[in-house]
Coordinates of N, CA and C in Angstrom, one line a residue:
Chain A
X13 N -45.3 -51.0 159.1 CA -45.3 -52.4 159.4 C -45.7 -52.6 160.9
X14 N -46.9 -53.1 160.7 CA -47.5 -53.6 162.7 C -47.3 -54.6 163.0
X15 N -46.7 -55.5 162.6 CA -46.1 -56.8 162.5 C -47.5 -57.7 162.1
X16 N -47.5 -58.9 162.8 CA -49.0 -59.7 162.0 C -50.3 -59.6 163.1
X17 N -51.3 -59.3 162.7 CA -52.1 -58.7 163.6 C -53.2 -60.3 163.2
X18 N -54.2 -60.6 163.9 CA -55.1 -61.2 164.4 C -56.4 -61.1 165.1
X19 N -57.5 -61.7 164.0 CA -58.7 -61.3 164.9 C -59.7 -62.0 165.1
X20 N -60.5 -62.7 165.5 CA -60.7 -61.6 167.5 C -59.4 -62.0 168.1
X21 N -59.1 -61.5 169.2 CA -58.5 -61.5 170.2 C -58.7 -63.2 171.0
X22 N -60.3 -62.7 171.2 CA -60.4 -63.9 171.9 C -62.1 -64.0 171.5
X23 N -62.8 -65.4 171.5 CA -63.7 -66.1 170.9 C -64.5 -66.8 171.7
X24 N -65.4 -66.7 172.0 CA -66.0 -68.1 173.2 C -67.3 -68.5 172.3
X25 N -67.8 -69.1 172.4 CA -68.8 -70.2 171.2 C -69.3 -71.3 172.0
X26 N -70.6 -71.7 171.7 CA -71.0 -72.5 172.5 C -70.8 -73.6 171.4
X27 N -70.7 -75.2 171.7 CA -70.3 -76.4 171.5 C -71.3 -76.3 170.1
X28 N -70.9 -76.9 168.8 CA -71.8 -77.3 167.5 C -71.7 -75.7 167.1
X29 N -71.5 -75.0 167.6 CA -71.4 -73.5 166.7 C -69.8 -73.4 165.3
X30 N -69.9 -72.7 164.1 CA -68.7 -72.3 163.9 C -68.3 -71.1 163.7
X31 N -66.7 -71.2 164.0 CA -65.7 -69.7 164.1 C -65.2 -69.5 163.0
X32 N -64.8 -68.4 162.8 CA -63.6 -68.1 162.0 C -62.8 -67.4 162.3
X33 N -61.8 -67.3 162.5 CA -60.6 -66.1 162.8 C -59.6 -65.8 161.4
X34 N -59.8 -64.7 161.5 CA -58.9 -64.0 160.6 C -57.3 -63.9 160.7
X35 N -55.9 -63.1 160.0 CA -54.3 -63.0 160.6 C -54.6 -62.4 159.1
X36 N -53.6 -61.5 159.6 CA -53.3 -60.6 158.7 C -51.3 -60.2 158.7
X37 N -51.2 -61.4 157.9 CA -49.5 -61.3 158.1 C -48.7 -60.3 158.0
X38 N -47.5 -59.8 158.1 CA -46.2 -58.5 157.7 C -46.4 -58.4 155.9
X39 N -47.0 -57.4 155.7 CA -47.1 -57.5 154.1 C -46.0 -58.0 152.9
X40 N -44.7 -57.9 153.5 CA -44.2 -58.1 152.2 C -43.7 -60.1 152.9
X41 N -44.7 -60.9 153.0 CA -44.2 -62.3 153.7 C -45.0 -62.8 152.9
X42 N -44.7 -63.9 152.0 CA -45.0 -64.4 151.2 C -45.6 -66.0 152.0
X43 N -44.8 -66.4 153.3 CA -45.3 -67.7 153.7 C -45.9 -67.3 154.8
X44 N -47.1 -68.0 155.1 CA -48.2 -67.8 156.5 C -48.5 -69.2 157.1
X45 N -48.2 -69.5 158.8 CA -48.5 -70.5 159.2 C -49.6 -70.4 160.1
X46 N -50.4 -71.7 160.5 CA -51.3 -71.6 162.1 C -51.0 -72.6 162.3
X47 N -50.8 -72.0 163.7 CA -50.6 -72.8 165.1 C -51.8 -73.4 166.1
X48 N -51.8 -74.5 166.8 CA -52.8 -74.0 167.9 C -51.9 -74.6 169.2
X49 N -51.8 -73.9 169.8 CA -51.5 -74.2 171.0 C -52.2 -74.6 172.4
X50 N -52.1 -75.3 173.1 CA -53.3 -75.6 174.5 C -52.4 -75.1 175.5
X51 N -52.9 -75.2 176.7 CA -52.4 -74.4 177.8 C -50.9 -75.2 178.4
X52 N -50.0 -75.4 178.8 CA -48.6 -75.8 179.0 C -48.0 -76.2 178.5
X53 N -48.3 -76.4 177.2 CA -47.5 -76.7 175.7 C -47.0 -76.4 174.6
X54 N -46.0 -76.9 173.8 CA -46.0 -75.8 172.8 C -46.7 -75.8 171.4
X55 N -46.4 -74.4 170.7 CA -47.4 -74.5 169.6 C -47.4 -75.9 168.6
X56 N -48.3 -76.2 168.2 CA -48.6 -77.1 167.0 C -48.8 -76.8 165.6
X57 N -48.0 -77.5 165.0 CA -48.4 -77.1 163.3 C -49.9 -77.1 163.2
X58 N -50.5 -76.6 162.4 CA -51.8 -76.6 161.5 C -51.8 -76.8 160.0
X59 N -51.1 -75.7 159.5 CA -50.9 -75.1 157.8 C -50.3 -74.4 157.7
X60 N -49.9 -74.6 156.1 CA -48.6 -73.8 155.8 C -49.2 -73.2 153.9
X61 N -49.2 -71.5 154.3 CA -49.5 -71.3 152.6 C -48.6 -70.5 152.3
X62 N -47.9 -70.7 151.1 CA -47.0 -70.3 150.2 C -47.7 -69.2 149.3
X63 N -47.8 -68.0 149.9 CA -48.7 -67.1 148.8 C -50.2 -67.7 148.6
X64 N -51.2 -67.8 147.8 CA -52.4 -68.6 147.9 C -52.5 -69.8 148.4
X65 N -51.2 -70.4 147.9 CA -51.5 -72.2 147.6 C -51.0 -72.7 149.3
X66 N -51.9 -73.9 149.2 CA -51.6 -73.9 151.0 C -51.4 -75.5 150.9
X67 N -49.8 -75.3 151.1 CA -49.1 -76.5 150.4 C -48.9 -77.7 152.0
X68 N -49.4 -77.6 152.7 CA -49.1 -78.8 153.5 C -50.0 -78.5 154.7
X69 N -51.0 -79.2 155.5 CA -51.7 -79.7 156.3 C -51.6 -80.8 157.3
X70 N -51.2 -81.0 158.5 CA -51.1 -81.4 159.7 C -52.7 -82.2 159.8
X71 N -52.5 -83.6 160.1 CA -52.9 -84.4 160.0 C -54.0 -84.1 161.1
X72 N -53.5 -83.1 162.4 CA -54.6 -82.6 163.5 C -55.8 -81.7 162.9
X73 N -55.2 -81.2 161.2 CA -56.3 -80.7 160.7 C -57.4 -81.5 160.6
X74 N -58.4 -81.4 161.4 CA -59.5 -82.3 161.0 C -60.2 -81.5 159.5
X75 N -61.3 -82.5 159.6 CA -62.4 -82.2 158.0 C -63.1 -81.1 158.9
X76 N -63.0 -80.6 160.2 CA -63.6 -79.5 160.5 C -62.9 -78.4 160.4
X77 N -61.9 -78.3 159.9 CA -61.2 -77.4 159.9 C -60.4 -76.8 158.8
X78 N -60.8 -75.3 158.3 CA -60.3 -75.0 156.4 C -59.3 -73.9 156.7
X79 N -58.9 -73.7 156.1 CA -58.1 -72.3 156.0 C -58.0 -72.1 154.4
X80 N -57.7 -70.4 154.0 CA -57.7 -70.5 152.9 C -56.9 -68.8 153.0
X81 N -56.2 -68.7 152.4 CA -55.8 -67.6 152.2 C -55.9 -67.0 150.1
X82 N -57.1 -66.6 150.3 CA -57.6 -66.3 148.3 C -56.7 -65.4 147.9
X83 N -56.0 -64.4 148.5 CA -55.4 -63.9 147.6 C -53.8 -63.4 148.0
X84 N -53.5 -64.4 148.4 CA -52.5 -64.4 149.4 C -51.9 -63.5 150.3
X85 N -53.0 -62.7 150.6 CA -52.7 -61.9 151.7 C -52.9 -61.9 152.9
X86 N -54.2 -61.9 153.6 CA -54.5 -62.5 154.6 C -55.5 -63.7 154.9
X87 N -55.0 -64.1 155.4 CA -55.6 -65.5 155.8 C -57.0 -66.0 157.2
X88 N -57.7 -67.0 156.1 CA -58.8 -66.9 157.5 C -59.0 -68.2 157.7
X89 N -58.7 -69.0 159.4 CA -59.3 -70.5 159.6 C -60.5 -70.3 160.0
X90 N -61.1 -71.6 159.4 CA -62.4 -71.8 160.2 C -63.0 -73.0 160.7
X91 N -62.9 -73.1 162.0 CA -63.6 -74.4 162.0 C -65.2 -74.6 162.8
X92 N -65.7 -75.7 161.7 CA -66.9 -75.7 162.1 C -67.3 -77.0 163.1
X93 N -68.7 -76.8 163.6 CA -69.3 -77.5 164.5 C -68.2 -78.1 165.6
X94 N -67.9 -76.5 166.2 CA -66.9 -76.6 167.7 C -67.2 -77.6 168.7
X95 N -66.2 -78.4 169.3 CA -66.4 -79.0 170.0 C -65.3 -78.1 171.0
X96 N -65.4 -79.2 172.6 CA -64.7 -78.3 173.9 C -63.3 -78.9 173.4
X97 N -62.8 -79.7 172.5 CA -61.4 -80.1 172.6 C -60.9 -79.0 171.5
X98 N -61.7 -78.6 171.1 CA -60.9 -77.2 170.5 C -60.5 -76.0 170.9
X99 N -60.9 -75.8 172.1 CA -60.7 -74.4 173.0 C -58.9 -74.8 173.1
X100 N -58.4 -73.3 172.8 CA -57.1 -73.7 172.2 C -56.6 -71.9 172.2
X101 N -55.5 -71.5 171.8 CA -55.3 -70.9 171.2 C -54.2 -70.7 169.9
X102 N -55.1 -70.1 168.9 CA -55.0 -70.4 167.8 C -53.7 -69.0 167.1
X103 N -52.6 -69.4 166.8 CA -51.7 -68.4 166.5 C -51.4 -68.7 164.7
X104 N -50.9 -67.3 164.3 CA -50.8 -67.4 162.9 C -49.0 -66.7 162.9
X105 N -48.7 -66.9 162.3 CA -47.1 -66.6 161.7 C -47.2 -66.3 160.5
X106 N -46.0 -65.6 159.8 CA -45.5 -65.1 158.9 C -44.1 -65.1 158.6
X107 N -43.5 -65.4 157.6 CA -42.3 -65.7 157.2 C -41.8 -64.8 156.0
X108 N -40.9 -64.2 155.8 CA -40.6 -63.7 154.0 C -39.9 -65.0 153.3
X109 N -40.0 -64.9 151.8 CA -39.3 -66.1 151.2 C -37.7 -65.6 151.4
X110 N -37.1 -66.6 152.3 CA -35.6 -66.5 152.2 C -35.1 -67.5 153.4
X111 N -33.6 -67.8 153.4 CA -32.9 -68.9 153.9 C -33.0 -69.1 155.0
X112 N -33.4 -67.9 155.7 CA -33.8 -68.3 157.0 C -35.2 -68.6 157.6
X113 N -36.0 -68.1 156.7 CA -37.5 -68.5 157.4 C -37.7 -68.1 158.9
X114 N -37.3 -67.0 159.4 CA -37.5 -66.4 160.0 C -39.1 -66.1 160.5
X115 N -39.8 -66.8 161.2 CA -41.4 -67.2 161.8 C -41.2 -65.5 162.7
X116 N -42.5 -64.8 162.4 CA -42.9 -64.0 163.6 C -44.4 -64.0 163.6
X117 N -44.6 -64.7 165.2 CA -46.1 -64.6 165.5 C -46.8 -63.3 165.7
X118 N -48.6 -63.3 165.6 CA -49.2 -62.4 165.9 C -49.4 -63.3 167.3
X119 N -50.3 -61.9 168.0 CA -50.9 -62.5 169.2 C -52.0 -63.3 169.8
X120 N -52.2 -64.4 168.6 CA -53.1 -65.2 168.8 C -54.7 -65.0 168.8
X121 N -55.5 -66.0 168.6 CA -56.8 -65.7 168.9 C -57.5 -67.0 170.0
X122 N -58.1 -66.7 171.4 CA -58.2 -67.7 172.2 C -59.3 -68.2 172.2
X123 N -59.6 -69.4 171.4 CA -60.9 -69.6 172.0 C -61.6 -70.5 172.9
X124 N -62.7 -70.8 173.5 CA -63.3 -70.9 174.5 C -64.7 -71.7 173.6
X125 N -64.7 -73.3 173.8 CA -65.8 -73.9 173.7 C -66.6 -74.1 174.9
X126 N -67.6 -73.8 174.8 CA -68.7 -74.4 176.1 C -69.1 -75.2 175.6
Chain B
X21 N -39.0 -90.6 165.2 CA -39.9 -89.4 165.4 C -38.9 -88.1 165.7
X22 N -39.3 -86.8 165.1 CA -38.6 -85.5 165.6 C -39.4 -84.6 166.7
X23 N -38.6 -84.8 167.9 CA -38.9 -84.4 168.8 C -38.2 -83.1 169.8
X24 N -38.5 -82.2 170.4 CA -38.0 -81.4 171.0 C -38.5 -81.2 172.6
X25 N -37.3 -80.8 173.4 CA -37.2 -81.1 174.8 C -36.9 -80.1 175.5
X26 N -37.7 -79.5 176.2 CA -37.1 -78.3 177.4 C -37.4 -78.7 178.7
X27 N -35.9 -78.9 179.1 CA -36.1 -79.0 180.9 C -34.8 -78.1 181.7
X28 N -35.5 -77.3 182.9 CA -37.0 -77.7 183.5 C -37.7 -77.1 182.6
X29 N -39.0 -77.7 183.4 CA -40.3 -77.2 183.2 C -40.4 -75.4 183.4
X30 N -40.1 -75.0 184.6 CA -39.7 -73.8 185.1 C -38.6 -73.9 186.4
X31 N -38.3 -72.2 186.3 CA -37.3 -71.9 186.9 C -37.3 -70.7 187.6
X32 N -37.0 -70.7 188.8 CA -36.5 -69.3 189.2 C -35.6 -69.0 189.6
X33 N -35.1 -67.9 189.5 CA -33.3 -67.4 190.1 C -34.0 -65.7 190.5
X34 N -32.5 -65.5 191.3 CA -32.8 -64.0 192.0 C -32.3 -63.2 190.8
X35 N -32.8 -62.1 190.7 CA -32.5 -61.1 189.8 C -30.6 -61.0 190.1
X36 N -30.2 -60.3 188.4 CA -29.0 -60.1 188.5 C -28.2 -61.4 188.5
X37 N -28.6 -62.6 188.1 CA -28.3 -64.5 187.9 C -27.8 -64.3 186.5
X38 N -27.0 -64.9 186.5 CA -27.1 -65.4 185.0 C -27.5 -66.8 184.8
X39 N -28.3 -67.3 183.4 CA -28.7 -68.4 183.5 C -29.2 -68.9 182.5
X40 N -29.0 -70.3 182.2 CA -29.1 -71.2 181.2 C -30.1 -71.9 180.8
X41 N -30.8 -72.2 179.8 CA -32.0 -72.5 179.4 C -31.6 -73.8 178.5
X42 N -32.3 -75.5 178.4 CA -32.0 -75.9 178.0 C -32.8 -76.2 176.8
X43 N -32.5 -76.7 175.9 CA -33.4 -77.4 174.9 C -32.7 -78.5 174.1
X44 N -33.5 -79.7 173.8 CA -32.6 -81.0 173.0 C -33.4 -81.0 172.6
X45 N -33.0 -81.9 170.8 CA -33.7 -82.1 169.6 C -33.4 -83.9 169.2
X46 N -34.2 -84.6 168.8 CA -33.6 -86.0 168.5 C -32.9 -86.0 167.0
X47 N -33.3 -85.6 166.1 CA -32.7 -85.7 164.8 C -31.2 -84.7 164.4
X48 N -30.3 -84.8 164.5 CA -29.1 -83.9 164.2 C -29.6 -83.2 163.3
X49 N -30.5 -83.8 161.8 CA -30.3 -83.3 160.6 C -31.3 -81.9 160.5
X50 N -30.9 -80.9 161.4 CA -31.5 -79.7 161.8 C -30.9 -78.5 160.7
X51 N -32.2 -78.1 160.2 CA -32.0 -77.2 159.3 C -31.6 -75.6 160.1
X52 N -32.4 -75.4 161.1 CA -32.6 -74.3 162.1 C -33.2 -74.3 163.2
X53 N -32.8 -73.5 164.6 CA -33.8 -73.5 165.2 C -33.7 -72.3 166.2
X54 N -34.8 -71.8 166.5 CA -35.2 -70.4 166.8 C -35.2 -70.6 168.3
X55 N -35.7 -69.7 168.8 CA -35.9 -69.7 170.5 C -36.7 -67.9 170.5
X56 N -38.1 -68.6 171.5 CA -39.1 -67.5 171.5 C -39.1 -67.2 172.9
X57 N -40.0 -66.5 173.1 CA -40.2 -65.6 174.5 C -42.0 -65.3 174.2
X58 N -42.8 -66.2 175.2 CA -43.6 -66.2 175.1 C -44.7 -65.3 176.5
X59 N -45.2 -64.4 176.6 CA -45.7 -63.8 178.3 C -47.4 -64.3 178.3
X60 N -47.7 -64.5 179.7 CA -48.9 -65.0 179.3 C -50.0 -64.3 178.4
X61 N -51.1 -65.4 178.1 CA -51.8 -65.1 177.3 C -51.0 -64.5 175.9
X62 N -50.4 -64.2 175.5 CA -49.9 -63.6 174.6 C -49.2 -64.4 173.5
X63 N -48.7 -63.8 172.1 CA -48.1 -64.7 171.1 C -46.6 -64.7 171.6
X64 N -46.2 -65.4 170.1 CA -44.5 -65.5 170.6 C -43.5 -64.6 170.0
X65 N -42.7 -64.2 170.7 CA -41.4 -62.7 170.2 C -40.4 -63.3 170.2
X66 N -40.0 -64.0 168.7 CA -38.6 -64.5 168.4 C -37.4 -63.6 169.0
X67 N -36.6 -65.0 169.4 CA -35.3 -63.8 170.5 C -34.2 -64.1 169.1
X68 N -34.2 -65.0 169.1 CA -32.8 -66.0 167.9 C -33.3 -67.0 167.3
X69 N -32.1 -66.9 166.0 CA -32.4 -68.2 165.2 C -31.1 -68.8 164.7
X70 N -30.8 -69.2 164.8 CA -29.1 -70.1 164.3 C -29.8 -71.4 163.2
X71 N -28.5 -70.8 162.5 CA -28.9 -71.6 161.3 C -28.1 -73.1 161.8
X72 N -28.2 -73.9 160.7 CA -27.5 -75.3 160.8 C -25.7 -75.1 160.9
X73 N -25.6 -74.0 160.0 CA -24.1 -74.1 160.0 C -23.1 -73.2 160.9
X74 N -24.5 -72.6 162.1 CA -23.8 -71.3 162.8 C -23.6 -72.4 164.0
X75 N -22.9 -72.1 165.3 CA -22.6 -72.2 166.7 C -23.2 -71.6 167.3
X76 N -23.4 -70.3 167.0 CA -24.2 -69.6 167.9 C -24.6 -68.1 167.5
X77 N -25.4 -67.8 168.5 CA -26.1 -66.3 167.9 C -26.1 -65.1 169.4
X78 N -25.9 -64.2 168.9 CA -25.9 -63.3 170.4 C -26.9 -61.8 169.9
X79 N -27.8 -61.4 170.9 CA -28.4 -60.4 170.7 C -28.6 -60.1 172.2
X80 N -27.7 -58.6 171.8 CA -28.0 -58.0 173.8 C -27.3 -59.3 174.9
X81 N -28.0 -59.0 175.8 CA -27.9 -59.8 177.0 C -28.3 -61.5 176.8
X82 N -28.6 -62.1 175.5 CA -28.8 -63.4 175.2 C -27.8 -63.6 174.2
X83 N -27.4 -65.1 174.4 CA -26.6 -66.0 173.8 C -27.6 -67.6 173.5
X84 N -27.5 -67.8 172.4 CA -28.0 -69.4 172.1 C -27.2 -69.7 171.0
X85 N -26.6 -70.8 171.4 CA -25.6 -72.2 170.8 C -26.5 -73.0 170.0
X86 N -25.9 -73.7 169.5 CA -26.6 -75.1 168.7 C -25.3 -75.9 168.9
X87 N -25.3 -77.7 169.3 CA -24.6 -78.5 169.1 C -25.3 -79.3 168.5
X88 N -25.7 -79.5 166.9 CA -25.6 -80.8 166.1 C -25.4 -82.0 166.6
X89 N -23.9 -82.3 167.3 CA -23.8 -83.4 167.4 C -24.4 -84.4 168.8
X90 N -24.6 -83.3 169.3 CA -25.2 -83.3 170.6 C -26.6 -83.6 170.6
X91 N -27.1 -82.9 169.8 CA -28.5 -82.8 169.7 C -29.4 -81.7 170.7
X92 N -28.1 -80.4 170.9 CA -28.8 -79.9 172.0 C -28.3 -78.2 171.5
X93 N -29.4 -77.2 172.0 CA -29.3 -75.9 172.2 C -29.3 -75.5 173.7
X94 N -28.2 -74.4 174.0 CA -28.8 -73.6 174.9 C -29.4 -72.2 174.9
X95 N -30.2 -71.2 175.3 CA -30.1 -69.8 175.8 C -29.7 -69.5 177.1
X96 N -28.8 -68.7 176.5 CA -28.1 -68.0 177.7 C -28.6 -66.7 178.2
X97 N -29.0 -66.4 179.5 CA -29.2 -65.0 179.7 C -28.8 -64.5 180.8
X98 N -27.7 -63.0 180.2 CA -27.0 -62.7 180.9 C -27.7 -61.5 182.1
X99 N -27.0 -61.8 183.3 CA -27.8 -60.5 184.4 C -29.3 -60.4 184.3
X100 N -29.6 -61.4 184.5 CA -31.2 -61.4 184.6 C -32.1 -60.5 185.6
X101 N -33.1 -60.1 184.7 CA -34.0 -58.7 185.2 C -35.7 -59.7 185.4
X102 N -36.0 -58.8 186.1 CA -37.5 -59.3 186.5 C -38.8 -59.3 185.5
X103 N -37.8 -58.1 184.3 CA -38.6 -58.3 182.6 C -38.3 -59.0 182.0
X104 N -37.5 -60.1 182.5 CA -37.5 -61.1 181.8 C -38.3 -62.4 181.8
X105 N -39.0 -62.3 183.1 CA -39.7 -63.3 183.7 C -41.0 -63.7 182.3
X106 N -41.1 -65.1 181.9 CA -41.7 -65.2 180.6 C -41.6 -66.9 180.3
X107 N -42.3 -67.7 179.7 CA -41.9 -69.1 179.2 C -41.0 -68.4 177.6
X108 N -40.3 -69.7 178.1 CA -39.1 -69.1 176.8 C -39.3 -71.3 176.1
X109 N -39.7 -70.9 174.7 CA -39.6 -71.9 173.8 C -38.6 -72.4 173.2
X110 N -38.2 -73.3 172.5 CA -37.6 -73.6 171.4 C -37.8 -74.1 170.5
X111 N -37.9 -73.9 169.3 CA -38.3 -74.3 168.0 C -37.6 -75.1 167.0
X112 N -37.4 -76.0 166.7 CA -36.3 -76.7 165.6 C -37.4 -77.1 164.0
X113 N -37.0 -76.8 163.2 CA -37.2 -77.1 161.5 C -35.9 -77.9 161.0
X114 N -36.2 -79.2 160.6 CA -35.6 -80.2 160.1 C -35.7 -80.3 158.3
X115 N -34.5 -80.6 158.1 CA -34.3 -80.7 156.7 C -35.5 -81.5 156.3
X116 N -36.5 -81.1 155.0 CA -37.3 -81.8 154.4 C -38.4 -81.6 155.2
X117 N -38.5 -80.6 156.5 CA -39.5 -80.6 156.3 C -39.7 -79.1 156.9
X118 N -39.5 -78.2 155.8 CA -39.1 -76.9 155.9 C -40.2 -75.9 156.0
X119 N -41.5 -76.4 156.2 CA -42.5 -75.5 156.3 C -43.1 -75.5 157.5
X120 N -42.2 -76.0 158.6 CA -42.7 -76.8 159.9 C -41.6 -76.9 160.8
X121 N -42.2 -76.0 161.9 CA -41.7 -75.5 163.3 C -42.0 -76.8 164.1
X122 N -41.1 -77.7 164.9 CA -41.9 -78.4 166.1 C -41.0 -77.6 167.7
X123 N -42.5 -77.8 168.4 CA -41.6 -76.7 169.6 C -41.5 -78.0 170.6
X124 N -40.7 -77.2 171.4 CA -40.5 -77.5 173.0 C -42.2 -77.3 173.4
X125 N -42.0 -77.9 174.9 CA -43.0 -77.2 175.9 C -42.7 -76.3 176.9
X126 N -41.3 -75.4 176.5 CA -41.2 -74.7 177.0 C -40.9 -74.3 178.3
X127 N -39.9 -73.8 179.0 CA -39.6 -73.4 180.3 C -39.8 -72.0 180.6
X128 N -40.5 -71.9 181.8 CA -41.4 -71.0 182.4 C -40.1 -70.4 183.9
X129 N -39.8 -69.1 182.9 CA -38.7 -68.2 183.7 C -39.1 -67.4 184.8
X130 N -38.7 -67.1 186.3 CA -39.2 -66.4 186.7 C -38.4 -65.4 187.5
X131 N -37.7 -64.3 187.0 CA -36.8 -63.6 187.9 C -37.2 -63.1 189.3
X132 N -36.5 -63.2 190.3 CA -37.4 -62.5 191.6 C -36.6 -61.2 191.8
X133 N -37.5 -60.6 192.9 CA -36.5 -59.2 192.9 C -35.5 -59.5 194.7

């Protein structure tokens, strides 16, 4: 167990381009979240999937923005036609199903709109 | 609205301090709430999580409370080391809406030597 890994690292894109970043949660965690965080703040919800089904969406999800996790293992967001208010960094979590819901982050992925 | 509060913003104490970290929540009806340890650039390394019906949780050299009524958590850290220097978060999940962390903005720890 490597806990939840994440990839790229880090992303830079020029404006109208799109990303995708990968998370690859703790295998036996059934719930996967994304975060995006900006610089002196804290993280923000994005999505939340329950094994495939990706049962609730944060209204900051724009229509530029999908995630999908097919076979409920790991998970990829993508958003298209980047703009600079998205340079952010983008964190994923993982949860097992139980009373505590116990969240452990991977190390994010940062990206950089020009 | 459910909201979460960490002040200060940052902090520093001399090494070997012990010292208090605040966080308040507006809605009592708190299911849980965690507390992270964030270093720059980097993700976040849950320290604690106290559930609704605990007081408090201790691991090593840290303590964090929950007061319900209050609307408030502390972390406590005991004999503070210069590896501790780090923004330290707080996280609250509210009944009903259990798939959803809202954080603090976090206070920014800085031990000196």
């Amino acid at each position: 167990d490597t806990g939840v890994s994440q990839n790229p690292r880090h992303k830079i894109t020029k404006r109208g381009q799109n990303v995708t970043f990968r998370c690859d949660p703790i295998s036996e965690h059934n719930r996967l979240y994304w975060y995006r965080q900006t610089l002196g703040q804290g993280p923000e919800f994005l999505t939340y999937f329950q094994n495939e089904a990706q049962l609730e969406k944060s209204r900051l999800l724009s229509d530029r923005f999908s995630a999908e996790r097919p076979k409920g293992s790991f998970s990829t967001l993508e958003i298209q036609r980047t703009e600079q208010g998205d340079s952010a960094m983008y964190l994923c979590a993982s949860s097992p199903l139980s009373k505590t819901e116990k969240l452990f982050f991977g190390s994010g992925t940062q990206l950089s709109v020009l | 609205k459910q909201e979460v509060t960490q002040i200060p913003a940052a902090l520093s104490v001399p090494e070997g301090e012990n010292l208090v970290l605040n966080c308040s929540f507006t809605d009592s009806a708190i299911y849980n709430l965690q507390w992270f340890r964030q270093d720059p650039g980097k993700g976040l390394t849950s320290l604690l999580l106290i559930q609704s019906s605990q007081r408090e949780q201790t691991s090593g050299r840290l303590n964090a409370s929950l007061d319900k009524s209050s609307g408030r958590s502390t972390l406590y850290i005991a004999a503070s080391q210069p590896g501790d220097s780090a923004t330290y978060l707080c996280a609250a999940r509210w009944s009903g809406t259990a798939s959803k962390l809202t954080f603090g903005t976090g206070t920014r720890l800085q031990v000196t030597l």
